Amino acid sequence: MEQTLEPYKTVYRGGTGEIVMKKSRFIATVSPVETEEEALEFIQQLKKKYWDATHNCYAYVVGIKNPVMRCSDDGEPSKTAGKPMLDVLIAKELTNLVVVVTRYFGGTLLGTGGLVKAYQSATIEGLNNSVIINKEPGIHMRLNVDYNLIGKIQYYLGQENFHIISSEYADTVTLDVIIPVDKVNGFQKKLADLSNGTVSAAEIRKTYYALIDGQVQLL
């Protein structure tokens, strides 16, 4: 069966963030994951790292269609930690990530409203210090272009905002490009029109791509 890729928003690089509320420290640690097993393993690593903390609460979302969503208050009053953290991930439409918020109790009770605010604020701080990307489905394609046509082809690619991944100049110019899935047919037709049928693109693979640190990367 042909592989179908769905666009989604996720974390490319995890980060950490910390807030202090009434002397309690809340440290958020964010990580990308591909499976629930990876999420659970990451949670265990953080529990070992912060073994002396009062609480290590977590939330994760894994999967594109019908994602698995789990959270834990880890001893905090019910629905004051894990659920508010998960709500942030859902609101930001993120998947394939896990967040652990570690609390060191500062001696003053925050109340349920204070806890909800603290855990959500810490989660947001952690996400703000992470690299969040939109993973888009595309087709990695390769075309060989004669030098007399390269300017015309490159102009067309630029007009359509189709990204060139790499280029190699030899007897002809070899361009690797990433084309959105829904634009491939039109792309092939336009190449034929521009080159009088002499240029076509070979499909390398279906893949995800994203803009990361100002550069388009295949994922």
PDB file of C-alpha atoms in Angstrom:
ATOM      1  CA  MET A   1       0.000   0.000   0.000  1.00  0.00           C
ATOM      2  CA  GLU A   2       1.307   3.450  -0.933  1.00  0.00           C
ATOM      3  CA  GLN A   3       2.671   5.460   1.971  1.00  0.00           C
ATOM      4  CA  THR A   4       0.583   8.497   2.844  1.00  0.00           C
ATOM      5  CA  LEU A   5       2.266  11.302   4.729  1.00  0.00           C
ATOM      6  CA  GLU A   6       0.263  13.816   6.740  1.00  0.00           C
ATOM      7  CA  PRO A   7       1.539  17.273   7.682  1.00  0.00           C
ATOM      8  CA  TYR A   8       2.034  17.908  11.383  1.00  0.00           C
ATOM      9  CA  LYS A   9       3.609  20.279  13.876  1.00  0.00           C
ATOM     10  CA  THR A  10       6.247  19.015  16.258  1.00  0.00           C
ATOM     11  CA  VAL A  11       9.462  19.734  18.122  1.00  0.00           C
ATOM     12  CA  TYR A  12      12.696  19.387  16.151  1.00  0.00           C
ATOM     13  CA  ARG A  13      14.988  20.183  19.091  1.00  0.00           C
ATOM     14  CA  GLY A  14      13.808  20.070  22.673  1.00  0.00           C
ATOM     15  CA  GLY A  15      14.629  22.742  25.205  1.00  0.00           C
ATOM     16  CA  THR A  16      14.251  23.596  28.864  1.00  0.00           C
ATOM     17  CA  GLY A  17      12.524  26.409  30.683  1.00  0.00           C
ATOM     18  CA  GLU A  18      12.177  27.374  34.323  1.00  0.00           C
ATOM     19  CA  ILE A  19       9.806  29.525  36.327  1.00  0.00           C
ATOM     20  CA  VAL A  20       9.675  30.263  40.053  1.00  0.00           C
ATOM     21  CA  MET A  21       6.382  30.744  41.841  1.00  0.00           C
ATOM     22  CA  LYS A  22       6.305  31.445  45.596  1.00  0.00           C
ATOM     23  CA  LYS A  23       9.792  29.949  45.890  1.00  0.00           C
ATOM     24  CA  SER A  24       8.789  26.694  44.153  1.00  0.00           C
ATOM     25  CA  ARG A  25      10.928  25.948  41.089  1.00  0.00           C
ATOM     26  CA  PHE A  26       9.251  24.463  38.035  1.00  0.00           C
ATOM     27  CA  ILE A  27      11.684  23.128  35.411  1.00  0.00           C
ATOM     28  CA  ALA A  28      10.230  22.051  32.052  1.00  0.00           C
ATOM     29  CA  THR A  29      12.180  19.704  29.790  1.00  0.00           C
ATOM     30  CA  VAL A  30      10.910  19.079  26.253  1.00  0.00           C
ATOM     31  CA  SER A  31      11.963  16.318  23.864  1.00  0.00           C
ATOM     32  CA  PRO A  32      10.842  15.048  20.446  1.00  0.00           C
ATOM     33  CA  VAL A  33       9.770  11.388  20.383  1.00  0.00           C
ATOM     34  CA  GLU A  34       8.489   9.020  17.714  1.00  0.00           C
ATOM     35  CA  THR A  35       6.879   6.365  19.921  1.00  0.00           C
ATOM     36  CA  GLU A  36       5.193   6.036  23.295  1.00  0.00           C
ATOM     37  CA  GLU A  37       8.102   3.842  24.421  1.00  0.00           C
ATOM     38  CA  GLU A  38      10.526   6.694  23.714  1.00  0.00           C
ATOM     39  CA  ALA A  39       8.321   9.066  25.703  1.00  0.00           C
ATOM     40  CA  LEU A  40       8.208   6.733  28.707  1.00  0.00           C
ATOM     41  CA  GLU A  41      11.962   6.178  28.553  1.00  0.00           C
ATOM     42  CA  PHE A  42      12.568   9.936  28.515  1.00  0.00           C
ATOM     43  CA  ILE A  43      10.283  10.381  31.534  1.00  0.00           C
ATOM     44  CA  GLN A  44      12.252   7.751  33.449  1.00  0.00           C
ATOM     45  CA  GLN A  45      15.530   9.476  32.562  1.00  0.00           C
ATOM     46  CA  LEU A  46      14.214  12.769  33.933  1.00  0.00           C
ATOM     47  CA  LYS A  47      12.968  11.090  37.117  1.00  0.00           C
ATOM     48  CA  LYS A  48      16.478   9.722  37.660  1.00  0.00           C
ATOM     49  CA  LYS A  49      18.070  13.062  36.879  1.00  0.00           C
ATOM     50  CA  TYR A  50      15.758  14.927  39.250  1.00  0.00           C
ATOM     51  CA  TRP A  51      15.470  12.133  41.798  1.00  0.00           C
ATOM     52  CA  ASP A  52      15.389  14.607  44.693  1.00  0.00           C
ATOM     53  CA  ALA A  53      12.527  16.698  43.262  1.00  0.00           C
ATOM     54  CA  THR A  54       9.118  16.896  44.900  1.00  0.00           C
ATOM     55  CA  HIS A  55       7.287  15.994  41.663  1.00  0.00           C
ATOM     56  CA  ASN A  56       8.079  15.043  38.068  1.00  0.00           C
ATOM     57  CA  CYS A  57       4.847  15.576  36.164  1.00  0.00           C
ATOM     58  CA  TYR A  58       4.540  14.850  32.472  1.00  0.00           C
ATOM     59  CA  ALA A  59       2.445  15.002  29.327  1.00  0.00           C
ATOM     60  CA  TYR A  60       3.020  13.569  25.878  1.00  0.00           C
ATOM     61  CA  VAL A  61       1.325  13.271  22.508  1.00  0.00           C
ATOM     62  CA  VAL A  62       2.438  10.610  20.019  1.00  0.00           C
ATOM     63  CA  GLY A  63       1.033   9.882  16.563  1.00  0.00           C
ATOM     64  CA  ILE A  64      -0.480  11.764  13.642  1.00  0.00           C
ATOM     65  CA  LYS A  65      -3.910  10.199  13.244  1.00  0.00           C
ATOM     66  CA  ASN A  66      -5.674   9.292  16.496  1.00  0.00           C
ATOM     67  CA  PRO A  67      -2.631  10.264  18.598  1.00  0.00           C
ATOM     68  CA  VAL A  68      -1.915   8.716  21.984  1.00  0.00           C
ATOM     69  CA  MET A  69      -2.188  11.350  24.737  1.00  0.00           C
ATOM     70  CA  ARG A  70      -1.082  10.666  28.301  1.00  0.00           C
ATOM     71  CA  CYS A  71      -0.308  12.753  31.360  1.00  0.00           C
ATOM     72  CA  SER A  72       0.512  12.385  35.044  1.00  0.00           C
ATOM     73  CA  ASP A  73       0.174  14.637  38.105  1.00  0.00           C
ATOM     74  CA  ASP A  74       2.832  12.578  39.941  1.00  0.00           C
ATOM     75  CA  GLY A  75       1.338  13.242  43.363  1.00  0.00           C
ATOM     76  CA  GLU A  76       0.058  16.771  42.793  1.00  0.00           C
ATOM     77  CA  PRO A  77      -3.699  17.293  43.340  1.00  0.00           C
ATOM     78  CA  SER A  78      -5.754  15.720  40.545  1.00  0.00           C
ATOM     79  CA  LYS A  79      -5.771  17.618  37.228  1.00  0.00           C
ATOM     80  CA  THR A  80      -3.518  20.435  38.472  1.00  0.00           C
ATOM     81  CA  ALA A  81      -0.338  19.425  36.604  1.00  0.00           C
ATOM     82  CA  GLY A  82      -0.366  16.775  33.850  1.00  0.00           C
ATOM     83  CA  LYS A  83      -3.731  17.744  32.336  1.00  0.00           C
ATOM     84  CA  PRO A  84      -2.915  21.476  32.162  1.00  0.00           C
ATOM     85  CA  MET A  85       0.421  20.566  30.549  1.00  0.00           C
ATOM     86  CA  LEU A  86      -1.335  18.342  28.016  1.00  0.00           C
ATOM     87  CA  ASP A  87      -3.844  21.118  27.308  1.00  0.00           C
ATOM     88  CA  VAL A  88      -0.945  23.357  26.210  1.00  0.00           C
ATOM     89  CA  LEU A  89       0.337  20.723  23.771  1.00  0.00           C
ATOM     90  CA  ILE A  90      -3.155  20.219  22.343  1.00  0.00           C
ATOM     91  CA  ALA A  91      -3.801  23.960  22.049  1.00  0.00           C
ATOM     92  CA  LYS A  92      -0.541  24.394  20.117  1.00  0.00           C
ATOM     93  CA  GLU A  93      -1.489  21.414  17.901  1.00  0.00           C
ATOM     94  CA  LEU A  94       1.783  19.623  18.642  1.00  0.00           C
ATOM     95  CA  THR A  95       2.472  15.916  18.391  1.00  0.00           C
ATOM     96  CA  ASN A  96       5.400  13.501  18.767  1.00  0.00           C
ATOM     97  CA  LEU A  97       6.792  15.191  21.849  1.00  0.00           C
ATOM     98  CA  VAL A  98       7.012  14.782  25.607  1.00  0.00           C
ATOM     99  CA  VAL A  99       7.266  17.392  28.355  1.00  0.00           C
ATOM    100  CA  VAL A 100       8.337  16.754  31.936  1.00  0.00           C
ATOM    101  CA  VAL A 101       7.898  19.523  34.493  1.00  0.00           C
ATOM    102  CA  THR A 102       9.982  19.012  37.615  1.00  0.00           C
ATOM    103  CA  ARG A 103       8.938  20.784  40.813  1.00  0.00           C
ATOM    104  CA  TYR A 104      11.075  21.621  43.792  1.00  0.00           C
ATOM    105  CA  PHE A 105       8.672  22.673  46.549  1.00  0.00           C
ATOM    106  CA  GLY A 106       9.427  26.084  48.011  1.00  0.00           C
ATOM    107  CA  GLY A 107       7.441  25.800  51.222  1.00  0.00           C
ATOM    108  CA  THR A 108       4.280  27.678  50.227  1.00  0.00           C
ATOM    109  CA  LEU A 109       1.134  25.955  48.936  1.00  0.00           C
ATOM    110  CA  LEU A 110      -0.044  27.387  45.629  1.00  0.00           C
ATOM    111  CA  GLY A 111      -3.627  26.128  45.577  1.00  0.00           C
ATOM    112  CA  THR A 112      -5.187  24.413  42.588  1.00  0.00           C
ATOM    113  CA  GLY A 113      -5.364  27.562  40.453  1.00  0.00           C
ATOM    114  CA  GLY A 114      -1.758  28.429  41.217  1.00  0.00           C
ATOM    115  CA  LEU A 115      -0.583  24.935  40.355  1.00  0.00           C
ATOM    116  CA  VAL A 116      -2.414  24.921  37.031  1.00  0.00           C
ATOM    117  CA  LYS A 117      -0.893  28.285  36.130  1.00  0.00           C
ATOM    118  CA  ALA A 118       2.603  27.199  37.208  1.00  0.00           C
ATOM    119  CA  TYR A 119       2.633  23.944  35.257  1.00  0.00           C
ATOM    120  CA  GLN A 120       1.186  25.559  32.150  1.00  0.00           C
ATOM    121  CA  SER A 121       3.582  28.498  32.337  1.00  0.00           C
ATOM    122  CA  ALA A 122       6.572  26.190  32.755  1.00  0.00           C
ATOM    123  CA  THR A 123       5.445  24.076  29.788  1.00  0.00           C
ATOM    124  CA  ILE A 124       5.111  27.176  27.605  1.00  0.00           C
ATOM    125  CA  GLU A 125       8.550  28.361  28.724  1.00  0.00           C
ATOM    126  CA  GLY A 126      10.058  25.007  27.773  1.00  0.00           C
ATOM    127  CA  LEU A 127       8.380  25.110  24.354  1.00  0.00           C
ATOM    128  CA  ASN A 128       9.553  28.684  23.809  1.00  0.00           C
ATOM    129  CA  ASN A 129      13.115  27.424  24.223  1.00  0.00           C
ATOM    130  CA  SER A 130      12.589  24.522  21.811  1.00  0.00           C
ATOM    131  CA  VAL A 131      12.684  24.512  18.011  1.00  0.00           C
ATOM    132  CA  ILE A 132       9.149  23.904  16.736  1.00  0.00           C
ATOM    133  CA  ILE A 133       8.659  22.994  13.071  1.00  0.00           C
ATOM    134  CA  ASN A 134       5.897  22.214  10.604  1.00  0.00           C
ATOM    135  CA  LYS A 135       6.692  18.909   8.920  1.00  0.00           C
ATOM    136  CA  GLU A 136       5.253  18.992   5.405  1.00  0.00           C
ATOM    137  CA  PRO A 137       4.936  15.989   3.088  1.00  0.00           C
ATOM    138  CA  GLY A 138       6.771  16.287  -0.207  1.00  0.00           C
ATOM    139  CA  ILE A 139       8.426  14.394  -3.022  1.00  0.00           C
ATOM    140  CA  HIS A 140      12.209  14.516  -3.302  1.00  0.00           C
ATOM    141  CA  MET A 141      12.824  14.788  -7.048  1.00  0.00           C
ATOM    142  CA  ARG A 142      15.909  14.960  -9.240  1.00  0.00           C
ATOM    143  CA  LEU A 143      16.214  16.589 -12.642  1.00  0.00           C
ATOM    144  CA  ASN A 144      19.033  16.949 -15.150  1.00  0.00           C
ATOM    145  CA  VAL A 145      19.001  20.248 -16.989  1.00  0.00           C
ATOM    146  CA  ASP A 146      21.091  21.536 -19.883  1.00  0.00           C
ATOM    147  CA  TYR A 147      22.949  24.761 -19.175  1.00  0.00           C
ATOM    148  CA  ASN A 148      20.886  26.699 -21.729  1.00  0.00           C
ATOM    149  CA  LEU A 149      17.708  25.912 -19.740  1.00  0.00           C
ATOM    150  CA  ILE A 150      18.951  26.205 -16.162  1.00  0.00           C
ATOM    151  CA  GLY A 151      18.133  29.898 -15.771  1.00  0.00           C
ATOM    152  CA  LYS A 152      14.557  29.367 -16.921  1.00  0.00           C
ATOM    153  CA  ILE A 153      14.072  26.344 -14.637  1.00  0.00           C
ATOM    154  CA  GLN A 154      15.605  28.069 -11.599  1.00  0.00           C
ATOM    155  CA  TYR A 155      13.401  31.117 -12.174  1.00  0.00           C
ATOM    156  CA  TYR A 156      10.311  28.899 -12.269  1.00  0.00           C
ATOM    157  CA  LEU A 157      11.350  27.094  -9.070  1.00  0.00           C
ATOM    158  CA  GLY A 158      11.859  30.434  -7.333  1.00  0.00           C
ATOM    159  CA  GLN A 159       8.496  31.777  -8.505  1.00  0.00           C
ATOM    160  CA  GLU A 160       6.723  28.717  -7.096  1.00  0.00           C
ATOM    161  CA  ASN A 161       8.843  28.728  -3.910  1.00  0.00           C
ATOM    162  CA  PHE A 162       9.982  25.168  -4.651  1.00  0.00           C
ATOM    163  CA  HIS A 163      13.147  24.524  -2.672  1.00  0.00           C
ATOM    164  CA  ILE A 164      16.404  23.337  -4.221  1.00  0.00           C
ATOM    165  CA  ILE A 165      18.061  20.888  -1.823  1.00  0.00           C
ATOM    166  CA  SER A 166      21.316  20.508  -3.764  1.00  0.00           C
ATOM    167  CA  SER A 167      22.807  21.217  -7.172  1.00  0.00           C
ATOM    168  CA  GLU A 168      25.706  19.663  -9.081  1.00  0.00           C
ATOM    169  CA  TYR A 169      27.300  21.209 -12.145  1.00  0.00           C
ATOM    170  CA  ALA A 170      28.909  18.765 -14.592  1.00  0.00           C
ATOM    171  CA  ASP A 171      28.063  18.084 -18.269  1.00  0.00           C
ATOM    172  CA  THR A 172      24.528  19.006 -17.247  1.00  0.00           C
ATOM    173  CA  VAL A 173      23.129  20.516 -14.052  1.00  0.00           C
ATOM    174  CA  THR A 174      21.614  18.050 -11.594  1.00  0.00           C
ATOM    175  CA  LEU A 175      19.095  19.620  -9.255  1.00  0.00           C
ATOM    176  CA  ASP A 176      17.532  17.906  -6.252  1.00  0.00           C
ATOM    177  CA  VAL A 177      14.289  19.607  -5.268  1.00  0.00           C
ATOM    178  CA  ILE A 178      11.473  19.023  -2.815  1.00  0.00           C
ATOM    179  CA  ILE A 179       7.982  19.429  -4.246  1.00  0.00           C
ATOM    180  CA  PRO A 180       4.778  19.468  -2.170  1.00  0.00           C
ATOM    181  CA  VAL A 181       2.793  16.280  -2.815  1.00  0.00           C
ATOM    182  CA  ASP A 182      -0.183  18.106  -4.308  1.00  0.00           C
ATOM    183  CA  LYS A 183       2.001  20.084  -6.749  1.00  0.00           C
ATOM    184  CA  VAL A 184       3.921  17.217  -8.378  1.00  0.00           C
ATOM    185  CA  ASN A 185       1.691  16.738 -11.436  1.00  0.00           C
ATOM    186  CA  GLY A 186       1.686  20.433 -12.235  1.00  0.00           C
ATOM    187  CA  PHE A 187       5.445  20.548 -11.695  1.00  0.00           C
ATOM    188  CA  GLN A 188       6.106  17.792 -14.220  1.00  0.00           C
ATOM    189  CA  LYS A 189       3.822  19.427 -16.772  1.00  0.00           C
ATOM    190  CA  LYS A 190       5.492  22.830 -16.362  1.00  0.00           C
ATOM    191  CA  LEU A 191       8.965  21.274 -16.739  1.00  0.00           C
ATOM    192  CA  ALA A 192       7.861  19.700 -20.019  1.00  0.00           C
ATOM    193  CA  ASP A 193       6.432  23.014 -21.221  1.00  0.00           C
ATOM    194  CA  LEU A 194       9.553  25.000 -20.312  1.00  0.00           C
ATOM    195  CA  SER A 195      11.920  22.507 -21.936  1.00  0.00           C
ATOM    196  CA  ASN A 196       9.842  21.355 -24.918  1.00  0.00           C
ATOM    197  CA  GLY A 197       9.693  17.920 -23.344  1.00  0.00           C
ATOM    198  CA  THR A 198      13.433  17.485 -22.785  1.00  0.00           C
ATOM    199  CA  VAL A 199      13.388  17.757 -18.970  1.00  0.00           C
ATOM    200  CA  SER A 200      11.491  15.531 -16.557  1.00  0.00           C
ATOM    201  CA  ALA A 201      12.015  14.875 -12.859  1.00  0.00           C
ATOM    202  CA  ALA A 202      12.704  11.460 -11.357  1.00  0.00           C
ATOM    203  CA  GLU A 203      11.029  10.693  -8.048  1.00  0.00           C
ATOM    204  CA  ILE A 204      13.569   9.726  -5.381  1.00  0.00           C
ATOM    205  CA  ARG A 205      11.275   9.229  -2.383  1.00  0.00           C
ATOM    206  CA  LYS A 206       8.359  10.561  -0.425  1.00  0.00           C
ATOM    207  CA  THR A 207       9.611  12.406   2.629  1.00  0.00           C
ATOM    208  CA  TYR A 208       8.957  15.157   5.116  1.00  0.00           C
ATOM    209  CA  TYR A 209      10.611  18.536   4.886  1.00  0.00           C
ATOM    210  CA  ALA A 210      10.687  21.578   7.124  1.00  0.00           C
ATOM    211  CA  LEU A 211      12.239  25.001   7.432  1.00  0.00           C
ATOM    212  CA  ILE A 212      14.877  24.699  10.184  1.00  0.00           C
ATOM    213  CA  ASP A 213      17.177  27.542  11.176  1.00  0.00           C
ATOM    214  CA  GLY A 214      16.326  29.301   7.931  1.00  0.00           C
ATOM    215  CA  GLN A 215      17.172  26.298   5.731  1.00  0.00           C
ATOM    216  CA  VAL A 216      14.898  23.701   4.163  1.00  0.00           C
ATOM    217  CA  GLN A 217      15.850  20.215   5.302  1.00  0.00           C
ATOM    218  CA  LEU A 218      14.595  16.760   4.389  1.00  0.00           C
ATOM    219  CA  LEU A 219      13.535  14.746   7.434  1.00  0.00           C
TER     220      LEU A 219
END
